[in-house]
Short mmCIF file of C-alpha atoms (C1' of nucleotides) in Angstrom, two decimals:
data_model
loop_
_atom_site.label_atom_id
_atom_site.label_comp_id
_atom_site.label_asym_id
_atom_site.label_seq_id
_atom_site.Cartn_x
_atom_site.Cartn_y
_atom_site.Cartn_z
CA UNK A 4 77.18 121.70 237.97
CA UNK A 5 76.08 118.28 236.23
CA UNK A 6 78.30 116.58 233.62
CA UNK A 7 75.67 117.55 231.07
CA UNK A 8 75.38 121.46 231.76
CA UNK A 9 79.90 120.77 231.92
CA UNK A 10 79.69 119.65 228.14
CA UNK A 11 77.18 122.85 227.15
CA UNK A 12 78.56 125.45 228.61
CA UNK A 13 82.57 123.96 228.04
CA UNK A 14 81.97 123.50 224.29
CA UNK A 15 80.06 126.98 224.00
CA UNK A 16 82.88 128.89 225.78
CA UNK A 17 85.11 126.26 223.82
CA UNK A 18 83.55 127.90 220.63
CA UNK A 19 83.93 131.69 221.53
CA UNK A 20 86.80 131.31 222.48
CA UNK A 21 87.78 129.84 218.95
CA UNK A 22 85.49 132.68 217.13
CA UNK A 23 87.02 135.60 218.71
CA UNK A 24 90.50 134.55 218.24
CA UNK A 25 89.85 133.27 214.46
CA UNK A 26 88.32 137.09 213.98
CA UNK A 27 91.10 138.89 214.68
CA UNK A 28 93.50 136.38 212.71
CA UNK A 29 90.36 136.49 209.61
CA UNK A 30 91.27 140.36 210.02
CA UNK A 31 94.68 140.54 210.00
CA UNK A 32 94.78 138.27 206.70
CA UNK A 33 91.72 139.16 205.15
CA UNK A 34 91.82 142.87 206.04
CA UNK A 35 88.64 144.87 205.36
CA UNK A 36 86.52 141.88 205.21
CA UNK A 37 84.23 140.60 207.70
CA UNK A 38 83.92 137.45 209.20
CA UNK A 39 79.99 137.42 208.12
CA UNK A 40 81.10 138.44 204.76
CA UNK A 41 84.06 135.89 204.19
CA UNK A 42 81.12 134.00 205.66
CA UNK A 43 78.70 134.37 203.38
CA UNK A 44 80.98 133.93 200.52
CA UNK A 45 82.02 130.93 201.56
CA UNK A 46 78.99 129.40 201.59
CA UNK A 47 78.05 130.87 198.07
CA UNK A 48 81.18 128.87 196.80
CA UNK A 49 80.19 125.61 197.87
CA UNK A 50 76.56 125.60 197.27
CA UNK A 51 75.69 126.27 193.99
CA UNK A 52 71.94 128.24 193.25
CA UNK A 53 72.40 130.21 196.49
CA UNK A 54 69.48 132.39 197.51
CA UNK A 55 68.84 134.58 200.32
CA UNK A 56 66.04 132.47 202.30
CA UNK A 57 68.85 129.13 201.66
CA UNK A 58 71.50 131.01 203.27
CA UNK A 59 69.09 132.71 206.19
CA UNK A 60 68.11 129.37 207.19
CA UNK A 61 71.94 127.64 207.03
CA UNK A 62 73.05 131.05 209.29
CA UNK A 63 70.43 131.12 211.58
CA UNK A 64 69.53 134.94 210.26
CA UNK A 65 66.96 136.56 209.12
CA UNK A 66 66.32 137.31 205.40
CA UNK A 67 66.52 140.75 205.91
CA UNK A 68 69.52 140.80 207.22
CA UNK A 69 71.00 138.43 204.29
CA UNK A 70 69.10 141.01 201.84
CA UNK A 71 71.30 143.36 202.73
CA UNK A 72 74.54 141.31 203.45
CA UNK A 73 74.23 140.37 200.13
CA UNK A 74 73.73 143.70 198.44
CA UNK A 75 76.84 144.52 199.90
CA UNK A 76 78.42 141.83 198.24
CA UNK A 77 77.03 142.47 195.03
CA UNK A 78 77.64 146.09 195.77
CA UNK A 79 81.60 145.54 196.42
CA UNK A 80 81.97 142.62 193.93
CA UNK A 81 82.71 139.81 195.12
CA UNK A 82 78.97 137.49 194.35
CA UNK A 83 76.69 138.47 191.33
CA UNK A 84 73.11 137.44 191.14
CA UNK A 85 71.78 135.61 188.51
CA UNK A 86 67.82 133.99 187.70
CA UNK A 87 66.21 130.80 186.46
CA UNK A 88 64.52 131.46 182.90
CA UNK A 89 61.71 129.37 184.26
CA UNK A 90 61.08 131.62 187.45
CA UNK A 91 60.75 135.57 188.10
CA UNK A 92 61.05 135.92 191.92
CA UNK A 93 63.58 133.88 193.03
CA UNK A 94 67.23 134.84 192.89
CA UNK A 95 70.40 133.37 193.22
CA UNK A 96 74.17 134.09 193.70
CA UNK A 97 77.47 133.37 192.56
CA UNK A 98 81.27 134.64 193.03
CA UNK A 99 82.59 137.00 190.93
CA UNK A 100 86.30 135.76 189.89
CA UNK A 101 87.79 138.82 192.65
CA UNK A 102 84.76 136.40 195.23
CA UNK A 103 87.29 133.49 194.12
CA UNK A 104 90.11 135.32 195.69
CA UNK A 105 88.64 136.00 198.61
CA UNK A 106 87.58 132.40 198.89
CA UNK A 107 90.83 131.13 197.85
CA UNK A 108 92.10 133.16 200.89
CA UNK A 109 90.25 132.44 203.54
CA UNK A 110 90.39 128.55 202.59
CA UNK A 111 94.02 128.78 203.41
CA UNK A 112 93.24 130.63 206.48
CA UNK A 113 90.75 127.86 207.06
CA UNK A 114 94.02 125.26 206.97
CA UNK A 115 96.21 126.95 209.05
CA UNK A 116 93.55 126.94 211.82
CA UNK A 117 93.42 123.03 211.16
CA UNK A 118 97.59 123.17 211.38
CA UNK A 119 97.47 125.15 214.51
CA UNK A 120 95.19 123.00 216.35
CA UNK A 121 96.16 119.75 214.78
CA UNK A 122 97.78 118.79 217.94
CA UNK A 123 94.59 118.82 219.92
CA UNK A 124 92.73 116.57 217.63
CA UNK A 125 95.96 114.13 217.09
CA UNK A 126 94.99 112.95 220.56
CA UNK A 127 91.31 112.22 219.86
CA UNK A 128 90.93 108.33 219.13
CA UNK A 129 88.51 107.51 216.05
CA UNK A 130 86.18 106.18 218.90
CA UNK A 131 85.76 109.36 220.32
CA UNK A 132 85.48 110.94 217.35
CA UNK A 133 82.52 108.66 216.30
CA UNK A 134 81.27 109.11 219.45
CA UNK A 135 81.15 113.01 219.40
CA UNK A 136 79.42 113.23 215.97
CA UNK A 137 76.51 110.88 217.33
CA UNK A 138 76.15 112.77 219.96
CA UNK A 139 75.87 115.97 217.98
CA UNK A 140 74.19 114.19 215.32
CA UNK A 141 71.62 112.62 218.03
CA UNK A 142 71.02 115.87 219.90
CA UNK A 143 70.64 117.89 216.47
CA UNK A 144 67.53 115.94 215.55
CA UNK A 145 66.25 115.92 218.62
CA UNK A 146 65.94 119.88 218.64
CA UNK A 147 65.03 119.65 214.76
CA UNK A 148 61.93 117.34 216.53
CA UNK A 149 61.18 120.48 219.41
CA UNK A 150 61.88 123.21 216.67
CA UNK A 151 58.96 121.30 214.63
CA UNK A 152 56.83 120.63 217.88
CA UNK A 153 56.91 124.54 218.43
CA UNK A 154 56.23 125.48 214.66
CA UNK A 155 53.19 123.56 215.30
CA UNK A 156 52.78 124.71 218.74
CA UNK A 157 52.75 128.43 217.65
CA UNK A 158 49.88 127.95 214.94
CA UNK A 159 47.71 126.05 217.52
CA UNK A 160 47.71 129.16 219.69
CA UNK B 10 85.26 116.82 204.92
CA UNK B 11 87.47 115.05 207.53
CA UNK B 12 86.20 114.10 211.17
CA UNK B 13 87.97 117.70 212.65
CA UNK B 14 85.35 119.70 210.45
CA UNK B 15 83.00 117.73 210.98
CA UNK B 16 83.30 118.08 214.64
CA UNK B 17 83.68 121.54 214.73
CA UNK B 18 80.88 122.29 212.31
CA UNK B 19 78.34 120.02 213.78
CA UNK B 20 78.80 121.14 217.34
CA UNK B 21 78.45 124.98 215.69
CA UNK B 22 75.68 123.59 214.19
CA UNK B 23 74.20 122.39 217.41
CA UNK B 24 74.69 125.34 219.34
CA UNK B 25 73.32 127.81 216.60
CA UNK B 26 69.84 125.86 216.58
CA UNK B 27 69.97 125.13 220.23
CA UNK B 28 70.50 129.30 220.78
CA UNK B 29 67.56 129.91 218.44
CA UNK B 30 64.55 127.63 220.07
CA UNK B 31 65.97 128.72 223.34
CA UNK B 32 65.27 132.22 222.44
CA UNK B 33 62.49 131.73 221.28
CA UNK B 34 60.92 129.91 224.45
CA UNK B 35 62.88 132.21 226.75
CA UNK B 36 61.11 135.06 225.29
CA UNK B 37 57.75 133.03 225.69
CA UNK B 38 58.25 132.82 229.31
CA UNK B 39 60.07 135.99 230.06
CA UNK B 40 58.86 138.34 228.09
CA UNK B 41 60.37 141.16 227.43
CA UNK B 42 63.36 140.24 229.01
CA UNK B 43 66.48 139.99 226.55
CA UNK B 44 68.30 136.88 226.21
CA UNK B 45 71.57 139.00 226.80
CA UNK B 46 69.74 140.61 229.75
CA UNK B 47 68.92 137.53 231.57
CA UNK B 48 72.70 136.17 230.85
CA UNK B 49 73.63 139.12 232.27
CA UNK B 50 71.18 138.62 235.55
CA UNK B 51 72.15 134.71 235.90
CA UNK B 52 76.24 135.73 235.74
CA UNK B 53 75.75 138.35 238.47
CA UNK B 54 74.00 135.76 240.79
CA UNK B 55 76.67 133.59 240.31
CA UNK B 56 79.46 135.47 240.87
CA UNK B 57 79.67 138.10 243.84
CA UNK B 58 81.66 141.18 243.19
CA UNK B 59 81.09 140.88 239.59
CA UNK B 60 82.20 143.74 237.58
CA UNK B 61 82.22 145.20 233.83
CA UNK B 62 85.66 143.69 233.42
CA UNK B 63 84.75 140.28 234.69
CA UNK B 64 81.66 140.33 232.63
CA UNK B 65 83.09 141.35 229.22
CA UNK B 66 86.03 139.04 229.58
CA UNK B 67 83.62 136.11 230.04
CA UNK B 68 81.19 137.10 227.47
CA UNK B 69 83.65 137.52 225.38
CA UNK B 70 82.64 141.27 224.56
CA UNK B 71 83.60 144.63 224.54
CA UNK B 72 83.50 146.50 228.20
CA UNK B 73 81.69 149.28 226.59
CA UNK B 74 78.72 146.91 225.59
CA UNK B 75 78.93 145.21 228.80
CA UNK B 76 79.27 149.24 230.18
CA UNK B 77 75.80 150.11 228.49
CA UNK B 78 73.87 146.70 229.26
CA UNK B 79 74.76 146.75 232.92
CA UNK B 80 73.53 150.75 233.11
CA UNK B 81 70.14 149.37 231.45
CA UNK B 82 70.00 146.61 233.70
CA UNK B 83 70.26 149.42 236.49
CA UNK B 84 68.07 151.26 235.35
CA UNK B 85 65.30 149.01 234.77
CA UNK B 86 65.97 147.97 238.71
CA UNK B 87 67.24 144.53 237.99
CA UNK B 88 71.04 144.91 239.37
CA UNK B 89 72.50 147.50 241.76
CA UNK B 90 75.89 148.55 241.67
CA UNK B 91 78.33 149.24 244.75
CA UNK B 92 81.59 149.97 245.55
CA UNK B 93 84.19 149.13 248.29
CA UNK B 94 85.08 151.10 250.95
CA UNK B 95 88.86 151.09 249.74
CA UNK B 96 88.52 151.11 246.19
CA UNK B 97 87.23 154.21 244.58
CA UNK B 98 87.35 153.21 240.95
CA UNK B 99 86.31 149.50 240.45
CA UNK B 100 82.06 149.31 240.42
CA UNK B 101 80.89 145.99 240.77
CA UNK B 102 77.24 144.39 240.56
CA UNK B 103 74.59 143.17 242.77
CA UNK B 104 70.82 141.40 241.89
CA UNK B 105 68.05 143.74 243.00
CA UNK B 106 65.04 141.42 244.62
CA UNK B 107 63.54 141.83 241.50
CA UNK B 108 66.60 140.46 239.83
CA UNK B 109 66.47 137.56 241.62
CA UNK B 110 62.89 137.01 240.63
CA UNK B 111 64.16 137.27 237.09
CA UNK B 112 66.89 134.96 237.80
CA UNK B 113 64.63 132.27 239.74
CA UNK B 114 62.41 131.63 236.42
CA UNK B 115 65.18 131.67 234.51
CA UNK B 116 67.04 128.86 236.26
CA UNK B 117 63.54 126.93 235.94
CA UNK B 118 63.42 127.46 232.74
CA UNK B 119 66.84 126.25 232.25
CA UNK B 120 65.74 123.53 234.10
CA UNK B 121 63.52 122.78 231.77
CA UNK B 122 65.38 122.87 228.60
CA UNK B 123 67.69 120.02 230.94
CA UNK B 124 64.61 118.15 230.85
CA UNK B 125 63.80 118.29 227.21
CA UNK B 126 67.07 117.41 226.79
CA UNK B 127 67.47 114.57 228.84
CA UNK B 128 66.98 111.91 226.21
CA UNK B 129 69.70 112.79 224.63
CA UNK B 130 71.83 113.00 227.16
CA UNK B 131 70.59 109.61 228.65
CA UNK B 132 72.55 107.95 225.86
CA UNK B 133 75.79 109.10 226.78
CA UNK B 134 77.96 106.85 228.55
CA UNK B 135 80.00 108.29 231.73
CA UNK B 136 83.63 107.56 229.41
CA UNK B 137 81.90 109.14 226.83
CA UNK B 138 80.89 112.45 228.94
CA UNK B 139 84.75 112.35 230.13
CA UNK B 140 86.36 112.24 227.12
CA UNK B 141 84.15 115.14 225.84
CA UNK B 142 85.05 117.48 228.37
CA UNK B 143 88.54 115.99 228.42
CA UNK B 144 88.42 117.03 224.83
CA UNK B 145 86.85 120.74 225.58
CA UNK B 146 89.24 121.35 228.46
CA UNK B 147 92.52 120.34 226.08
CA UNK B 148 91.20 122.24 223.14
CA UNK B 149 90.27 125.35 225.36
CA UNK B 150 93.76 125.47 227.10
CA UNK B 151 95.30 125.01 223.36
CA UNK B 152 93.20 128.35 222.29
CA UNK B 153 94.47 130.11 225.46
CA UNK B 154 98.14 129.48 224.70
CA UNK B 155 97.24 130.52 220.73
CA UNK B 156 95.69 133.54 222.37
CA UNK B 157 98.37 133.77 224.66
CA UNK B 158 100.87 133.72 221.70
CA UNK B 159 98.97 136.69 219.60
CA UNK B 160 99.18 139.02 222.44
CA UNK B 161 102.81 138.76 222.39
CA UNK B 162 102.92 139.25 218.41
CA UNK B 163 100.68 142.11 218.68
CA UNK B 164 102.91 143.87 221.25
CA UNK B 165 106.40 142.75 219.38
CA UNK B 166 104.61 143.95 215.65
"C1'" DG C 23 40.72 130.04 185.38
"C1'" DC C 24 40.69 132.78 189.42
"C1'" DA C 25 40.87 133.94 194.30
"C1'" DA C 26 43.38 132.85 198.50
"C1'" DT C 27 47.56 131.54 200.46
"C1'" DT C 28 52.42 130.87 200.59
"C1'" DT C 29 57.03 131.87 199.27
"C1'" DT C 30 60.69 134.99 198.34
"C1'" DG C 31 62.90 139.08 198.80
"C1'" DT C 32 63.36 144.22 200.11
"C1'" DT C 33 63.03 148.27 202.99
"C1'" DT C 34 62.48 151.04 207.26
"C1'" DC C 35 62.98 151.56 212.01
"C1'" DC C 36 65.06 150.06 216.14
"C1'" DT C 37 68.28 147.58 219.26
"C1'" DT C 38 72.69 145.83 220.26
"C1'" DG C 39 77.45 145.61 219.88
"C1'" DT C 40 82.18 147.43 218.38
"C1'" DC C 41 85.62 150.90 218.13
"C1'" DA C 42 87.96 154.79 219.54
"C1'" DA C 43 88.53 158.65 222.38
"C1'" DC C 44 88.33 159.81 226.82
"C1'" DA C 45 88.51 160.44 232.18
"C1'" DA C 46 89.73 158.95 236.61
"C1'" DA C 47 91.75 155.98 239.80
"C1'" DA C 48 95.35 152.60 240.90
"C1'" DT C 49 99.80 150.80 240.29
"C1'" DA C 50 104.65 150.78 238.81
"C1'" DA C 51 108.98 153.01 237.98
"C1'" DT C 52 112.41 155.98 239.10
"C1'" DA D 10 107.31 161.77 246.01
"C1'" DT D 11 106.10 162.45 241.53
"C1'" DT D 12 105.81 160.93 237.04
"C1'" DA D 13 104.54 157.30 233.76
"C1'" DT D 14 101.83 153.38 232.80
"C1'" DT D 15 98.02 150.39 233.40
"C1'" DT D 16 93.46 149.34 234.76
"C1'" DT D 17 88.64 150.33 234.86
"C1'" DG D 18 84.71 152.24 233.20
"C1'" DT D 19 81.93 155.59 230.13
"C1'" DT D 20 80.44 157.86 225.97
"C1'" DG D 21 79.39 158.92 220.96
"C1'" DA D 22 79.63 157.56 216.21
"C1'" DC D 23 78.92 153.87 213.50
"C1'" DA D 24 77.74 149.02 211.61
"C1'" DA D 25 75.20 144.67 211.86
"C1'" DG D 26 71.17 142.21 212.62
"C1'" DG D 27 66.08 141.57 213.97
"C1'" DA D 28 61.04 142.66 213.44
"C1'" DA D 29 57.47 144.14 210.86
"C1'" DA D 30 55.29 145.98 206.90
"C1'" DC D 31 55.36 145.48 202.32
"C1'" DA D 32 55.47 143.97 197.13
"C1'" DA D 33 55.63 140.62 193.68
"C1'" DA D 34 55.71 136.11 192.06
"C1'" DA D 35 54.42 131.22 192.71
"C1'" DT D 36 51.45 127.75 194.40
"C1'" DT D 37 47.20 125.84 196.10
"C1'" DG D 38 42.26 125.13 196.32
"C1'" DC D 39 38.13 125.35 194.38
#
DNA sequence: GCAATTTTGTTTCCTTGTCAACAAAATAAT
DNA sequence: ATTATTTTGTTGACAAGGAAACAAAATTGC
């Protein structure tokens, strides 16, 4: 195995590995809420005029499946959905004050995952850092380039 | 947002778009073959004597899913199971030859995305491929203890 | 201004995965 | 040896997400 397939495949097992332990702390703290609920909340808090098609695209889901996520939400109370006076179709989302909570809570859970592996990134040199976030940065355009190649490939066929 | 999160949330980034154009070009050249079907296929030519245990622990799923994918798999004449002569309860998994077909395009394809890729990965210097997986393989074995360390709570709660 | 196209969101059907209960074999404890 | 525990795998009920068909509003093209 080549140094680059070493980097893929590490930093995806890297990342399951994080996900399915963060889950089961997420539901031990947060219990009865859902990582793709605390999720979507999340995101709701820190971008203001949510809508379903902003947050399919920044999950990598499909609207549907948003559509419904966030009918739970609205459903169980923790976003409400609001419109523009200026336009009928699309609509948006913000936390309730009980969404707050839930946001408030998972934000600490969100530290305490920084605490617990603080000692893994005190050994990272700014250097490396930088280096890392070109690298992601660098290879992140690049696909954004093949993702548009294929959009265009797909309506020439 | 400091350098951890950004780290973190860049490479999630990363791998979430990377996942979805691979999909979508995997299902372009293999079609109707499921991404988790093919993952399935390309583990199982890796690794003789593989088994549902082996499989769900490094997919990180349940055995049950692993249980019913391998059973399709079977059934659609991809994999074979077996057994050894003194063991009558573990059931491990073999390609079929049309499994190995499978597999073959697959690793071109994989192949393939390397090549895409490769511009990318042109950039990085060897130091800066080593401290990478230097990084992966500290952070990984950091998760493993944290894991490590939950199983114990969960058995002392 | 009006028809055609695009955007935005919802709903239905289907697949995939989890969870929990279970069975059977292997291993450990006594 | 035989009983208890653990390991391994399967199944059924259920939940989450994708695909496609759809509706309604917005935008574009003429």
């Amino acid at each position: 195995m080549n140094k680059e397939e070493q980097v893929i495949m590490g930093f995806r097992d890297l990342f399951n590995k994080m996900t399915s332990l963060n889950k089961i702390k997420m539901e031990d703290s947060l219990q009865g809420y859902k990582p793709s609920e605390v999720h979507c909340i999340e995101y709701i808090g820190r971008n203001v005029d949510s809508n379903v098609t902003k947050l399919a695209e920044s999950f990598y889901m499909t609207s549907g499946a948003i559509s419904k996520l966030t009918k739970k939400l609205i459903k169980k109370g923790f976003i409400e959905s609001y419109q523009k006076p200026d336009n009928k179709k699309e609509i948006y989302f913000r936390l309730t004050e009980q969404g707050k909570v839930i946001d408030k809570v998972h934000e600490e859970l969100h530290k305490e995952f920084q605490e617990r592996d603080k000692a893994v990134f005190e050994q990272v040199t700014e250097q490396q850092f930088d280096s890392m976030l070109s690298f992601v940065e660098k290879y992140s355009s690049h696909l954004d380039a093949e993702i548009k190649k294929l959009g265009i490939n797909i309506k020439a066929e």
